Amino acid sequence: MTDYDVVIIGAGMGGLTAALSLSDRKVLVIEQHHDPGGKMGRASFEGVEFDTGPSVLTMTDVLDSVFQSAGTTLADELELIPCDPFRYHWPSADRPALDLRFDLRDTRASIAQTLGAKAADEFDAFMAYTRDIWEAAAPNFVYGEAPTTFSAVKLGMTKFREVLKIDAMRSMASAIEARISTPALRDVFLRYATYNGSDAFSAPATLNCIAWVELGLGCYGVRGGMFRLAEKLAQVAEQRGVEFSYGDGVRTIDSNQKHVTGVTLNSGRTVTTSRVICNADAAHLAKQLAPNLKAINGDYEPSMSGWTAVVKAKRRDRPPHEVLFPATYRDEFRDIFGAKTPPREPTVYICAQERAHGREGWQNHEPLFIMANAPAEPAQGTSDTDTWSALREVVLGRLVEHNLISPDDQVVWERTPTDLAAQFQGSRGSIYGASSNSQFSAFQRPPNRVKELRGLYLASGSAHPGGGVPMCMLSGLAASRSVAEDH
């Protein structure tokens, strides 16, 4: 007789989703850190709490289905705040700031006013194209089981026209350049590659559907902060009987060579179970937790990382989300993915957490979450600390130069890719799991069911269907569904 029906390693979004979905069983979630959420973290300074991870929520239908599986709803548990507007800036004086709105019609009007009628028409046509990709790809490559060559061929024989719509044989950039002539609008759509840490000039054009997910399906903040999402999932799971163990990670997954028998924790404690869902990075699984597995590749290319910080900034009238582009956006992708160095002129993202999530700041200051993309840590060793110090100065200098923060605004929290790699084992500082810079990426991710070792399942950004908050939740749903089907 085992201690638990299911043991889940990691309380990230995949693990929390799986726990809630399986909460009718005896479930234990083991988390090495002291809070749930994984990369959806939080920190505080002078009594003010702020988010340190994801800053937007999309595909809210996925989250609602998770809550419904536990007998409640998203509307009952959390209040969402529409992201409106998302403001884009360029360093050139001849490119005015552009606002993208929560409603597509309002966005079109904003583009027409700022960039002209031609750009607005290009926007309409491109959004129709991204919707076609999403509707063709989502059932077979996102919501369904991990695709295989056989399943793709089978799909091709029955729905060949649908397969063609996903536009997998050219890059995101080439598809954007073929359809959009307005430089500023090109930059906006190229940036969606970074939503799962990809290179717009290598990743398949299929990923242009990310624009539809955000602009077409809706983009939200969470009242009280994004961490409230992780906190609420854990709370509802606990109410339904799921047990959580914090502060002690898993050292190994135990087995009798053919079937999972339990886990051994860093403290030496053993927990017996016949079913384990691993919400850790696949590289960590392959190299430490279950090193004898041949089916899990621990040497995949990681997605990009990022330098992140929170600034205590003088409160001013600003939108919830802002992006400052460089003069030539293509150079950033060349630096990160080609030279594997921090960008010389980084794109900088700002989330004003008071407006985006209704978080409370200081008396005269507000918390601004700031991020600049950067390469993942090298396969061997770590980056020099001077590398991140230099990037920090460039980022803050750009923000001051363009009057997005004040010179005396204070950095109160900071995390480098090196820090992120140390915090999440096997990740190399990757924010979004495995890279998507190939037409075959969807076929190369580990599936949610590990057939080589019965009773082992995967739910993370490095497993199917990939990185990002909703994708990790879908990964957790797929893993829990596999557990239910097998047992």
CSV table of C-alpha atoms in Angstrom, one decimal:
chain,number,residue,atom,x,y,z
A,1,MET,CA,0.0,0.0,0.0
A,2,THR,CA,1.4,3.4,-1.0
A,3,ASP,CA,1.4,6.6,1.0
A,4,TYR,CA,-0.3,8.6,-1.8
A,5,ASP,CA,-2.2,7.9,-5.0
A,6,VAL,CA,-0.2,10.7,-6.8
A,7,VAL,CA,2.9,12.7,-5.9
A,8,ILE,CA,3.5,15.9,-7.8
A,9,ILE,CA,7.1,17.3,-7.9
A,10,GLY,CA,6.9,21.1,-8.0
A,11,ALA,CA,4.1,23.6,-7.3
A,12,GLY,CA,4.5,25.6,-10.5
A,13,MET,CA,1.5,26.3,-12.7
A,14,GLY,CA,1.6,22.8,-14.2
A,15,GLY,CA,1.9,21.1,-10.8
A,16,LEU,CA,-0.9,23.2,-9.3
A,17,THR,CA,-3.2,22.5,-12.2
A,18,ALA,CA,-2.6,18.8,-12.0
A,19,ALA,CA,-3.1,18.8,-8.3
A,20,LEU,CA,-6.5,20.5,-8.5
A,21,SER,CA,-7.6,18.3,-11.4
A,22,LEU,CA,-6.7,15.1,-9.4
A,23,SER,CA,-8.0,16.4,-6.0
A,24,ASP,CA,-10.5,13.6,-5.8
A,25,ARG,CA,-7.5,11.4,-5.0
A,26,LYS,CA,-4.9,11.3,-2.3
A,27,VAL,CA,-2.4,13.8,-3.6
A,28,LEU,CA,0.9,15.2,-2.2
A,29,VAL,CA,2.6,18.2,-3.9
A,30,ILE,CA,6.3,18.6,-2.9
A,31,GLU,CA,7.8,22.0,-3.5
A,32,GLN,CA,11.5,22.8,-2.7
A,33,HIS,CA,10.7,26.6,-2.2
A,34,HIS,CA,8.5,28.0,0.5
A,35,ASP,CA,5.7,29.2,-1.7
A,36,PRO,CA,3.6,27.8,-4.6
A,37,GLY,CA,3.8,29.3,-8.1
A,38,GLY,CA,7.3,28.4,-9.4
A,39,LYS,CA,8.4,31.2,-11.6
A,40,MET,CA,5.2,33.0,-10.8
A,41,GLY,CA,6.9,34.5,-7.7
A,42,ARG,CA,6.6,37.4,-5.4
A,43,ALA,CA,8.9,39.5,-3.2
A,44,SER,CA,8.5,42.6,-0.9
A,45,PHE,CA,10.3,45.8,0.1
A,46,GLU,CA,9.4,48.1,2.9
A,47,GLY,CA,6.1,46.3,3.4
A,48,VAL,CA,5.0,46.5,-0.3
A,49,GLU,CA,4.6,43.2,-2.1
A,50,PHE,CA,5.1,42.8,-5.8
A,51,ASP,CA,5.1,40.1,-8.5
A,52,THR,CA,8.5,38.9,-9.9
A,53,GLY,CA,7.3,36.7,-12.7
A,54,PRO,CA,4.6,36.6,-15.4
A,55,SER,CA,2.6,39.8,-15.7
A,56,VAL,CA,-0.3,38.9,-18.0
A,57,LEU,CA,-2.9,36.1,-18.2
A,58,THR,CA,-4.3,34.8,-21.5
A,59,MET,CA,-6.4,31.8,-22.5
A,60,THR,CA,-8.6,32.3,-19.4
A,61,ASP,CA,-10.9,29.5,-20.6
A,62,VAL,CA,-8.1,27.1,-19.5
A,63,LEU,CA,-8.0,28.5,-16.0
A,64,ASP,CA,-11.8,28.5,-15.8
A,65,SER,CA,-11.9,24.8,-16.7
A,66,VAL,CA,-9.4,24.0,-14.0
A,67,PHE,CA,-11.5,25.7,-11.4
A,68,GLN,CA,-14.7,24.1,-12.7
A,69,SER,CA,-13.1,20.6,-12.3
A,70,ALA,CA,-12.9,21.5,-8.6
A,71,GLY,CA,-16.5,22.7,-8.4
A,72,THR,CA,-15.9,26.4,-8.6
A,73,THR,CA,-15.3,29.0,-11.3
A,74,LEU,CA,-12.7,31.6,-12.3
A,75,ALA,CA,-15.2,34.4,-11.7
A,76,ASP,CA,-15.8,33.1,-8.1
A,77,GLU,CA,-12.2,32.9,-7.2
A,78,LEU,CA,-10.4,35.8,-9.0
A,79,GLU,CA,-11.1,39.2,-10.4
A,80,LEU,CA,-9.5,39.9,-13.8
A,81,ILE,CA,-8.5,43.3,-15.1
A,82,PRO,CA,-8.3,43.9,-18.9
A,83,CYS,CA,-4.9,45.0,-20.2
A,84,ASP,CA,-5.7,48.3,-21.7
A,85,PRO,CA,-3.6,49.9,-23.1
A,86,PHE,CA,-0.4,48.2,-24.0
A,87,ARG,CA,1.8,51.2,-25.1
A,88,TYR,CA,4.8,50.8,-27.5
A,89,HIS,CA,7.6,53.4,-27.7
A,90,TRP,CA,10.4,53.8,-30.2
A,91,PRO,CA,13.6,55.9,-29.8
A,92,SER,CA,13.1,57.7,-33.1
A,93,ALA,CA,11.2,61.0,-32.9
A,94,ASP,CA,9.4,60.2,-36.2
A,95,ARG,CA,7.7,57.1,-34.6
A,96,PRO,CA,5.1,58.2,-32.1
A,97,ALA,CA,3.9,55.9,-29.2
A,98,LEU,CA,1.3,53.3,-30.2
A,99,ASP,CA,-1.4,52.0,-28.0
A,100,LEU,CA,-2.9,48.5,-28.5
A,101,ARG,CA,-6.2,48.2,-26.7
A,102,PHE,CA,-8.2,45.4,-25.1
A,103,ASP,CA,-10.8,45.5,-28.0
A,104,LEU,CA,-9.7,44.7,-31.5
A,105,ARG,CA,-11.8,47.6,-33.0
A,106,ASP,CA,-10.2,50.0,-30.6
A,107,THR,CA,-6.8,48.8,-31.5
A,108,ARG,CA,-7.5,49.2,-35.2
A,109,ALA,CA,-8.6,52.8,-34.6
A,110,SER,CA,-5.5,53.5,-32.6
A,111,ILE,CA,-3.3,52.1,-35.3
A,112,ALA,CA,-5.1,54.1,-38.0
A,113,GLN,CA,-4.7,57.3,-36.0
A,114,THR,CA,-1.0,56.7,-35.2
A,115,LEU,CA,0.3,54.8,-38.2
A,116,GLY,CA,-2.2,55.5,-40.9
A,117,ALA,CA,-5.0,53.7,-42.8
A,118,LYS,CA,-2.7,51.3,-44.6
A,119,ALA,CA,-1.2,50.1,-41.4
A,120,ALA,CA,-4.8,49.6,-40.0
A,121,ASP,CA,-5.7,47.5,-43.0
A,122,GLU,CA,-2.5,45.4,-42.7
A,123,PHE,CA,-3.4,44.9,-39.0
A,124,ASP,CA,-6.9,43.6,-39.9
A,125,ALA,CA,-5.5,41.2,-42.5
A,126,PHE,CA,-2.7,40.0,-40.2
A,127,MET,CA,-5.1,39.3,-37.3
A,128,ALA,CA,-7.4,37.2,-39.6
A,129,TYR,CA,-4.2,35.2,-40.6
A,130,THR,CA,-3.2,34.7,-37.0
A,131,ARG,CA,-6.8,33.6,-36.1
A,132,ASP,CA,-6.7,31.0,-38.9
A,133,ILE,CA,-3.4,29.6,-37.5
A,134,TRP,CA,-4.8,29.4,-34.0
A,135,GLU,CA,-8.0,27.7,-35.0
A,136,ALA,CA,-6.1,25.1,-37.1
A,137,ALA,CA,-3.2,24.5,-34.6
A,138,ALA,CA,-4.9,24.7,-31.2
A,139,PRO,CA,-6.9,21.4,-31.4
A,140,ASN,CA,-4.0,19.3,-32.6
A,141,PHE,CA,-0.9,21.0,-31.2
A,142,VAL,CA,-2.0,22.8,-28.1
A,143,TYR,CA,-5.1,21.2,-26.5
A,144,GLY,CA,-4.5,17.7,-27.7
A,145,GLU,CA,-1.8,15.1,-26.9
A,146,ALA,CA,1.8,15.6,-27.8
A,147,PRO,CA,2.0,15.4,-31.6
A,148,THR,CA,4.0,12.7,-33.4
A,149,THR,CA,5.1,12.3,-37.0
A,150,PHE,CA,2.4,9.7,-37.4
A,151,SER,CA,-0.4,11.9,-35.9
A,152,ALA,CA,0.7,14.7,-38.2
A,153,VAL,CA,0.6,12.5,-41.3
A,154,LYS,CA,-2.8,11.1,-40.3
A,155,LEU,CA,-4.1,14.7,-39.8
A,156,GLY,CA,-2.6,15.7,-43.1
A,157,MET,CA,-4.5,13.0,-45.0
A,158,THR,CA,-7.8,14.1,-43.5
A,159,LYS,CA,-7.4,17.8,-43.0
A,160,PHE,CA,-4.7,18.9,-45.4
A,161,ARG,CA,-6.0,22.4,-45.8
A,162,GLU,CA,-6.1,22.9,-42.1
A,163,VAL,CA,-2.5,21.8,-41.8
A,164,LEU,CA,-1.4,24.3,-44.4
A,165,LYS,CA,-3.0,27.1,-42.4
A,166,ILE,CA,-0.5,26.7,-39.5
A,167,ASP,CA,2.2,28.1,-41.8
A,168,ALA,CA,5.0,26.0,-40.3
A,169,MET,CA,7.5,26.0,-43.2
A,170,ARG,CA,8.7,29.6,-42.9
A,171,SER,CA,9.7,31.8,-40.0
A,172,MET,CA,7.6,34.2,-38.0
A,173,ALA,CA,9.6,37.1,-39.4
A,174,SER,CA,9.3,36.1,-43.0
A,175,ALA,CA,5.5,35.8,-42.7
A,176,ILE,CA,5.3,39.2,-40.9
A,177,GLU,CA,7.5,40.9,-43.5
A,178,ALA,CA,5.4,39.4,-46.4
A,179,ARG,CA,2.2,40.8,-44.9
A,180,ILE,CA,3.1,44.0,-43.2
A,181,SER,CA,5.1,46.9,-44.7
A,182,THR,CA,4.8,49.4,-41.7
A,183,PRO,CA,8.1,49.1,-39.7
A,184,ALA,CA,6.5,49.9,-36.3
A,185,LEU,CA,3.8,47.3,-36.8
A,186,ARG,CA,6.4,44.8,-37.8
A,187,ASP,CA,8.2,45.3,-34.5
A,188,VAL,CA,5.0,44.8,-32.5
A,189,PHE,CA,4.3,41.5,-34.1
A,190,LEU,CA,7.9,40.3,-34.0
A,191,ARG,CA,7.9,40.8,-30.3
A,192,TYR,CA,5.3,38.0,-29.9
A,193,ALA,CA,8.1,35.5,-30.5
A,194,THR,CA,9.5,36.5,-27.1
A,195,TYR,CA,6.3,35.4,-25.4
A,196,ASN,CA,7.7,31.9,-25.4
A,197,GLY,CA,11.3,32.8,-25.6
A,198,SER,CA,11.8,32.3,-29.3
A,199,ASP,CA,13.8,33.9,-32.1
A,200,ALA,CA,11.3,35.5,-34.6
A,201,PHE,CA,13.8,34.9,-37.4
A,202,SER,CA,14.0,31.1,-36.7
A,203,ALA,CA,10.8,30.0,-35.0
A,204,PRO,CA,8.0,28.8,-37.3
A,205,ALA,CA,5.4,31.2,-38.5
A,206,THR,CA,2.9,29.0,-36.6
A,207,LEU,CA,3.8,31.0,-33.5
A,208,ASN,CA,2.3,34.1,-35.0
A,209,CYS,CA,-0.9,32.8,-33.5
A,210,ILE,CA,0.4,34.2,-30.2
A,211,ALA,CA,-0.8,37.6,-31.4
A,212,TRP,CA,-4.3,36.2,-31.8
A,213,VAL,CA,-4.2,34.7,-28.3
A,214,GLU,CA,-3.4,38.1,-26.7
A,215,LEU,CA,-5.2,40.5,-29.0
A,216,GLY,CA,-8.1,38.4,-30.1
A,217,LEU,CA,-8.9,36.2,-27.1
A,218,GLY,CA,-8.0,38.7,-24.5
A,219,CYS,CA,-5.2,39.7,-22.1
A,220,TYR,CA,-5.7,40.3,-18.4
A,221,GLY,CA,-4.2,41.2,-15.1
A,222,VAL,CA,-5.2,39.6,-11.8
A,223,ARG,CA,-6.6,41.8,-9.0
A,224,GLY,CA,-4.0,41.7,-6.2
A,225,GLY,CA,-1.2,40.5,-8.4
A,226,MET,CA,-0.4,37.5,-10.6
A,227,PHE,CA,0.8,35.6,-7.6
A,228,ARG,CA,-2.8,35.5,-6.4
A,229,LEU,CA,-3.4,33.0,-9.2
A,230,ALA,CA,-0.9,30.5,-7.8
A,231,GLU,CA,-2.1,31.2,-4.3
A,232,LYS,CA,-5.7,30.6,-5.2
A,233,LEU,CA,-5.0,27.4,-7.1
A,234,ALA,CA,-3.1,26.0,-4.0
A,235,GLN,CA,-5.8,27.2,-1.7
A,236,VAL,CA,-8.7,25.5,-3.5
A,237,ALA,CA,-6.6,22.4,-3.9
A,238,GLU,CA,-5.9,22.3,-0.1
A,239,GLN,CA,-9.6,22.8,0.5
A,240,ARG,CA,-10.2,19.7,-1.5
A,241,GLY,CA,-7.7,17.6,0.5
A,242,VAL,CA,-4.5,18.0,-1.5
A,243,GLU,CA,-1.5,18.1,0.8
A,244,PHE,CA,1.5,20.4,0.2
A,245,SER,CA,5.0,20.0,1.5
A,246,TYR,CA,7.3,23.1,1.2
A,247,GLY,CA,11.0,23.6,1.7
A,248,ASP,CA,12.2,20.1,0.9
A,249,GLY,CA,12.9,19.1,-2.8
A,250,VAL,CA,12.9,15.7,-4.4
A,251,ARG,CA,16.4,14.1,-4.8
A,252,THR,CA,15.3,11.1,-6.9
A,253,ILE,CA,12.3,9.4,-8.4
A,254,ASP,CA,12.4,5.8,-7.2
A,255,SER,CA,11.4,2.8,-9.3
A,256,ASN,CA,11.8,-0.9,-9.8
A,257,GLN,CA,13.2,-0.2,-13.3
A,258,LYS,CA,9.8,-0.6,-15.0
A,259,HIS,CA,7.4,1.2,-12.7
A,260,VAL,CA,7.5,4.2,-10.3
A,261,THR,CA,7.6,3.2,-6.6
A,262,GLY,CA,8.0,6.6,-5.0
A,263,VAL,CA,10.3,9.6,-4.4
A,264,THR,CA,13.2,10.3,-2.1
A,265,LEU,CA,13.5,13.9,-0.7
A,266,ASN,CA,16.7,15.9,-0.1
A,267,SER,CA,16.1,15.4,3.6
A,268,GLY,CA,16.2,11.7,3.2
A,269,ARG,CA,12.5,11.1,3.7
A,270,THR,CA,10.9,8.6,1.3
A,271,VAL,CA,7.3,8.8,0.0
A,272,THR,CA,5.8,5.8,-1.7
A,273,THR,CA,3.4,6.1,-4.7
A,274,SER,CA,2.9,4.5,-8.0
A,275,ARG,CA,2.2,7.7,-9.9
A,276,VAL,CA,4.5,10.8,-10.1
A,277,ILE,CA,3.9,14.0,-12.0
A,278,CYS,CA,7.1,15.9,-12.5
A,279,ASN,CA,6.6,19.6,-12.7
A,280,ALA,CA,10.4,20.2,-12.9
A,281,ASP,CA,12.4,21.1,-15.9
A,282,ALA,CA,12.9,18.1,-18.2
A,283,ALA,CA,16.7,18.6,-18.1
A,284,HIS,CA,16.6,18.3,-14.3
A,285,LEU,CA,14.5,15.2,-14.6
A,286,ALA,CA,16.9,13.6,-17.1
A,287,LYS,CA,20.1,14.5,-15.3
A,288,GLN,CA,19.2,14.1,-11.6
A,289,LEU,CA,15.7,12.9,-10.7
A,290,ALA,CA,15.6,9.9,-13.1
A,291,PRO,CA,19.0,9.8,-14.8
A,292,ASN,CA,18.5,6.3,-16.3
A,293,LEU,CA,15.7,7.4,-18.6
A,294,LYS,CA,16.6,7.1,-22.2
A,295,ALA,CA,13.5,8.7,-23.6
A,296,ILE,CA,13.9,12.1,-22.0
A,297,ASN,CA,16.5,14.4,-23.6
A,298,GLY,CA,18.2,16.7,-21.1
A,299,ASP,CA,20.3,18.5,-23.6
A,300,TYR,CA,17.7,20.5,-25.5
A,301,GLU,CA,18.2,24.1,-26.5
A,302,PRO,CA,16.7,26.4,-23.8
A,303,SER,CA,14.5,29.3,-24.6
A,304,MET,CA,15.7,32.8,-23.8
A,305,SER,CA,16.1,34.2,-20.3
A,306,GLY,CA,15.8,37.7,-19.0
A,307,TRP,CA,17.2,40.3,-16.6
A,308,THR,CA,14.3,41.4,-14.4
A,309,ALA,CA,14.0,44.0,-11.7
A,310,VAL,CA,11.4,45.9,-9.6
A,311,VAL,CA,11.9,49.7,-9.3
A,312,LYS,CA,10.4,51.9,-6.6
A,313,ALA,CA,9.4,54.7,-9.0
A,314,LYS,CA,7.7,58.0,-8.4
A,315,ARG,CA,4.1,57.6,-9.1
A,316,ARG,CA,3.0,59.2,-12.4
A,317,ASP,CA,0.2,58.8,-15.0
A,318,ARG,CA,1.3,55.8,-17.0
A,319,PRO,CA,-0.4,52.8,-18.8
A,320,PRO,CA,-0.3,49.4,-17.2
A,321,HIS,CA,2.1,48.0,-19.8
A,322,GLU,CA,4.8,49.7,-21.8
A,323,VAL,CA,7.5,48.5,-24.2
A,324,LEU,CA,10.5,50.5,-25.4
A,325,PHE,CA,12.0,49.2,-28.6
A,326,PRO,CA,15.5,49.7,-29.9
A,327,ALA,CA,16.3,51.5,-33.1
A,328,THR,CA,16.7,48.2,-35.0
A,329,TYR,CA,14.8,45.3,-33.4
A,330,ARG,CA,16.4,42.6,-35.6
A,331,ASP,CA,19.7,43.3,-33.9
A,332,GLU,CA,18.3,42.1,-30.5
A,333,PHE,CA,17.5,38.6,-31.9
A,334,ARG,CA,21.0,38.4,-33.5
A,335,ASP,CA,22.7,39.3,-30.2
A,336,ILE,CA,20.7,36.8,-28.1
A,337,PHE,CA,20.4,33.9,-30.4
A,338,GLY,CA,23.4,34.4,-32.7
A,339,ALA,CA,26.1,35.9,-30.5
A,340,LYS,CA,24.5,34.6,-27.3
A,341,THR,CA,25.2,37.8,-25.6
A,342,PRO,CA,22.9,40.4,-24.0
A,343,PRO,CA,21.5,42.8,-26.5
A,344,ARG,CA,23.5,45.9,-27.0
A,345,GLU,CA,20.3,48.0,-27.2
A,346,PRO,CA,17.7,45.9,-25.3
A,347,THR,CA,14.0,46.1,-25.7
A,348,VAL,CA,12.6,47.0,-22.3
A,349,TYR,CA,9.2,45.9,-20.9
A,350,ILE,CA,7.6,47.7,-18.0
A,351,CYS,CA,4.6,46.5,-16.0
A,352,ALA,CA,3.1,49.2,-13.7
A,353,GLN,CA,1.7,46.8,-11.1
A,354,GLU,CA,-0.7,49.2,-9.5
A,355,ARG,CA,-2.6,49.7,-12.8
A,356,ALA,CA,-2.1,46.2,-14.3
A,357,HIS,CA,-3.0,44.3,-11.1
A,358,GLY,CA,-4.4,46.7,-8.6
A,359,ARG,CA,-1.4,46.1,-6.3
A,360,GLU,CA,-0.8,48.8,-3.7
A,361,GLY,CA,2.5,50.6,-3.7
A,362,TRP,CA,4.2,53.0,-1.4
A,363,GLN,CA,2.8,56.4,-0.3
A,364,ASN,CA,4.3,58.3,-3.2
A,365,HIS,CA,5.9,55.5,-5.3
A,366,GLU,CA,4.7,52.6,-7.3
A,367,PRO,CA,6.3,49.2,-8.1
A,368,LEU,CA,7.4,48.8,-11.7
A,369,PHE,CA,8.4,45.4,-12.9
A,370,ILE,CA,11.1,45.7,-15.6
A,371,MET,CA,12.4,43.1,-18.0
A,372,ALA,CA,15.0,42.9,-20.7
A,373,ASN,CA,15.5,39.7,-22.7
A,374,ALA,CA,18.8,37.9,-22.5
A,375,PRO,CA,20.3,34.6,-23.6
A,376,ALA,CA,20.1,31.5,-21.4
A,377,GLU,CA,23.1,30.5,-19.3
A,378,PRO,CA,25.8,28.5,-21.2
A,379,ALA,CA,25.6,24.7,-21.0
A,380,GLN,CA,28.8,24.7,-19.0
A,381,GLY,CA,29.5,27.3,-16.3
A,382,THR,CA,27.8,30.6,-15.7
A,383,SER,CA,28.0,34.1,-17.1
A,384,ASP,CA,30.3,36.7,-15.6
A,385,THR,CA,28.6,39.0,-13.1
A,386,ASP,CA,29.9,42.0,-15.1
A,387,THR,CA,27.7,40.9,-18.0
A,388,TRP,CA,24.6,41.5,-16.0
A,389,SER,CA,25.9,44.6,-14.4
A,390,ALA,CA,26.4,46.1,-17.8
A,391,LEU,CA,23.0,45.1,-19.0
A,392,ARG,CA,21.4,46.6,-15.9
A,393,GLU,CA,23.1,49.9,-16.6
A,394,VAL,CA,22.0,49.9,-20.2
A,395,VAL,CA,18.4,49.1,-19.4
A,396,LEU,CA,18.1,51.7,-16.6
A,397,GLY,CA,19.9,54.3,-18.8
A,398,ARG,CA,17.4,53.7,-21.7
A,399,LEU,CA,14.4,54.1,-19.4
A,400,VAL,CA,15.8,57.4,-17.9
A,401,GLU,CA,16.7,58.7,-21.3
A,402,HIS,CA,13.2,58.2,-22.6
A,403,ASN,CA,11.6,59.6,-19.4
A,404,LEU,CA,10.0,56.3,-18.4
A,405,ILE,CA,11.6,56.4,-15.0
A,406,SER,CA,13.4,59.1,-13.0
A,407,PRO,CA,17.2,59.1,-12.4
A,408,ASP,CA,16.7,58.7,-8.7
A,409,ASP,CA,14.1,55.9,-8.8
A,410,GLN,CA,15.4,52.9,-6.8
A,411,VAL,CA,15.9,49.3,-7.8
A,412,VAL,CA,14.5,47.3,-4.9
A,413,TRP,CA,14.6,43.8,-6.3
A,414,GLU,CA,16.7,42.2,-9.1
A,415,ARG,CA,17.2,38.8,-10.7
A,416,THR,CA,19.7,37.8,-13.4
A,417,PRO,CA,19.6,34.8,-15.6
A,418,THR,CA,22.4,33.3,-13.4
A,419,ASP,CA,20.1,33.7,-10.4
A,420,LEU,CA,17.2,32.2,-12.2
A,421,ALA,CA,19.3,29.2,-13.3
A,422,ALA,CA,20.4,28.6,-9.6
A,423,GLN,CA,16.8,28.9,-8.4
A,424,PHE,CA,15.3,26.4,-11.0
A,425,GLN,CA,17.6,23.4,-11.5
A,426,GLY,CA,18.2,22.3,-15.0
A,427,SER,CA,16.6,25.4,-16.5
A,428,ARG,CA,19.9,27.3,-17.4
A,429,GLY,CA,17.9,30.4,-16.6
A,430,SER,CA,15.4,29.7,-19.3
A,431,ILE,CA,12.1,31.4,-18.6
A,432,TYR,CA,10.0,29.4,-21.0
A,433,GLY,CA,11.5,25.9,-21.0
A,434,ALA,CA,12.6,24.4,-24.3
A,435,SER,CA,13.3,26.5,-27.4
A,436,SER,CA,10.7,26.7,-30.2
A,437,ASN,CA,13.2,27.8,-32.8
A,438,SER,CA,12.5,24.9,-35.2
A,439,GLN,CA,9.6,23.6,-37.3
A,440,PHE,CA,10.0,20.3,-35.4
A,441,SER,CA,9.9,21.8,-31.8
A,442,ALA,CA,6.4,20.6,-31.1
A,443,PHE,CA,7.4,17.0,-32.0
A,444,GLN,CA,10.6,17.1,-29.9
A,445,ARG,CA,9.2,18.1,-26.5
A,446,PRO,CA,8.8,15.2,-24.1
A,447,PRO,CA,5.2,13.9,-24.0
A,448,ASN,CA,3.1,14.1,-20.8
A,449,ARG,CA,3.2,10.3,-20.3
A,450,VAL,CA,6.6,8.7,-20.1
A,451,LYS,CA,6.1,5.2,-21.6
A,452,GLU,CA,9.6,4.1,-20.6
A,453,LEU,CA,8.7,4.2,-16.9
A,454,ARG,CA,5.1,3.4,-16.0
A,455,GLY,CA,3.6,5.8,-13.6
A,456,LEU,CA,5.7,8.8,-14.6
A,457,TYR,CA,4.1,11.9,-16.1
A,458,LEU,CA,5.4,15.4,-17.1
A,459,ALA,CA,3.9,18.8,-16.7
A,460,SER,CA,6.2,21.8,-17.3
A,461,GLY,CA,7.2,24.4,-19.8
A,462,SER,CA,9.8,22.0,-21.2
A,463,ALA,CA,7.1,19.3,-21.9
A,464,HIS,CA,4.1,19.3,-24.2
A,465,PRO,CA,2.7,21.8,-25.2
A,466,GLY,CA,5.4,24.3,-24.1
A,467,GLY,CA,6.1,27.4,-22.0
A,468,GLY,CA,4.0,30.2,-20.8
A,469,VAL,CA,1.3,30.3,-18.1
A,470,PRO,CA,-1.6,28.8,-20.1
A,471,MET,CA,0.6,26.3,-21.8
A,472,CYS,CA,1.9,25.1,-18.4
A,473,MET,CA,-1.6,24.7,-17.2
A,474,LEU,CA,-2.5,22.7,-20.3
A,475,SER,CA,0.5,20.6,-19.6
A,476,GLY,CA,-0.8,19.9,-16.1
A,477,LEU,CA,-4.2,19.1,-17.4
A,478,ALA,CA,-2.7,16.7,-19.9
A,479,ALA,CA,-0.6,14.9,-17.3
A,480,SER,CA,-3.6,14.6,-14.9
A,481,ARG,CA,-5.7,13.3,-17.8
A,482,SER,CA,-3.1,10.6,-18.5
A,483,VAL,CA,-3.0,9.6,-14.8
A,484,ALA,CA,-6.8,9.2,-14.9
A,485,GLU,CA,-6.8,7.2,-18.1
A,486,ASP,CA,-4.0,4.8,-16.9
A,487,HIS,CA,-5.4,4.3,-13.4
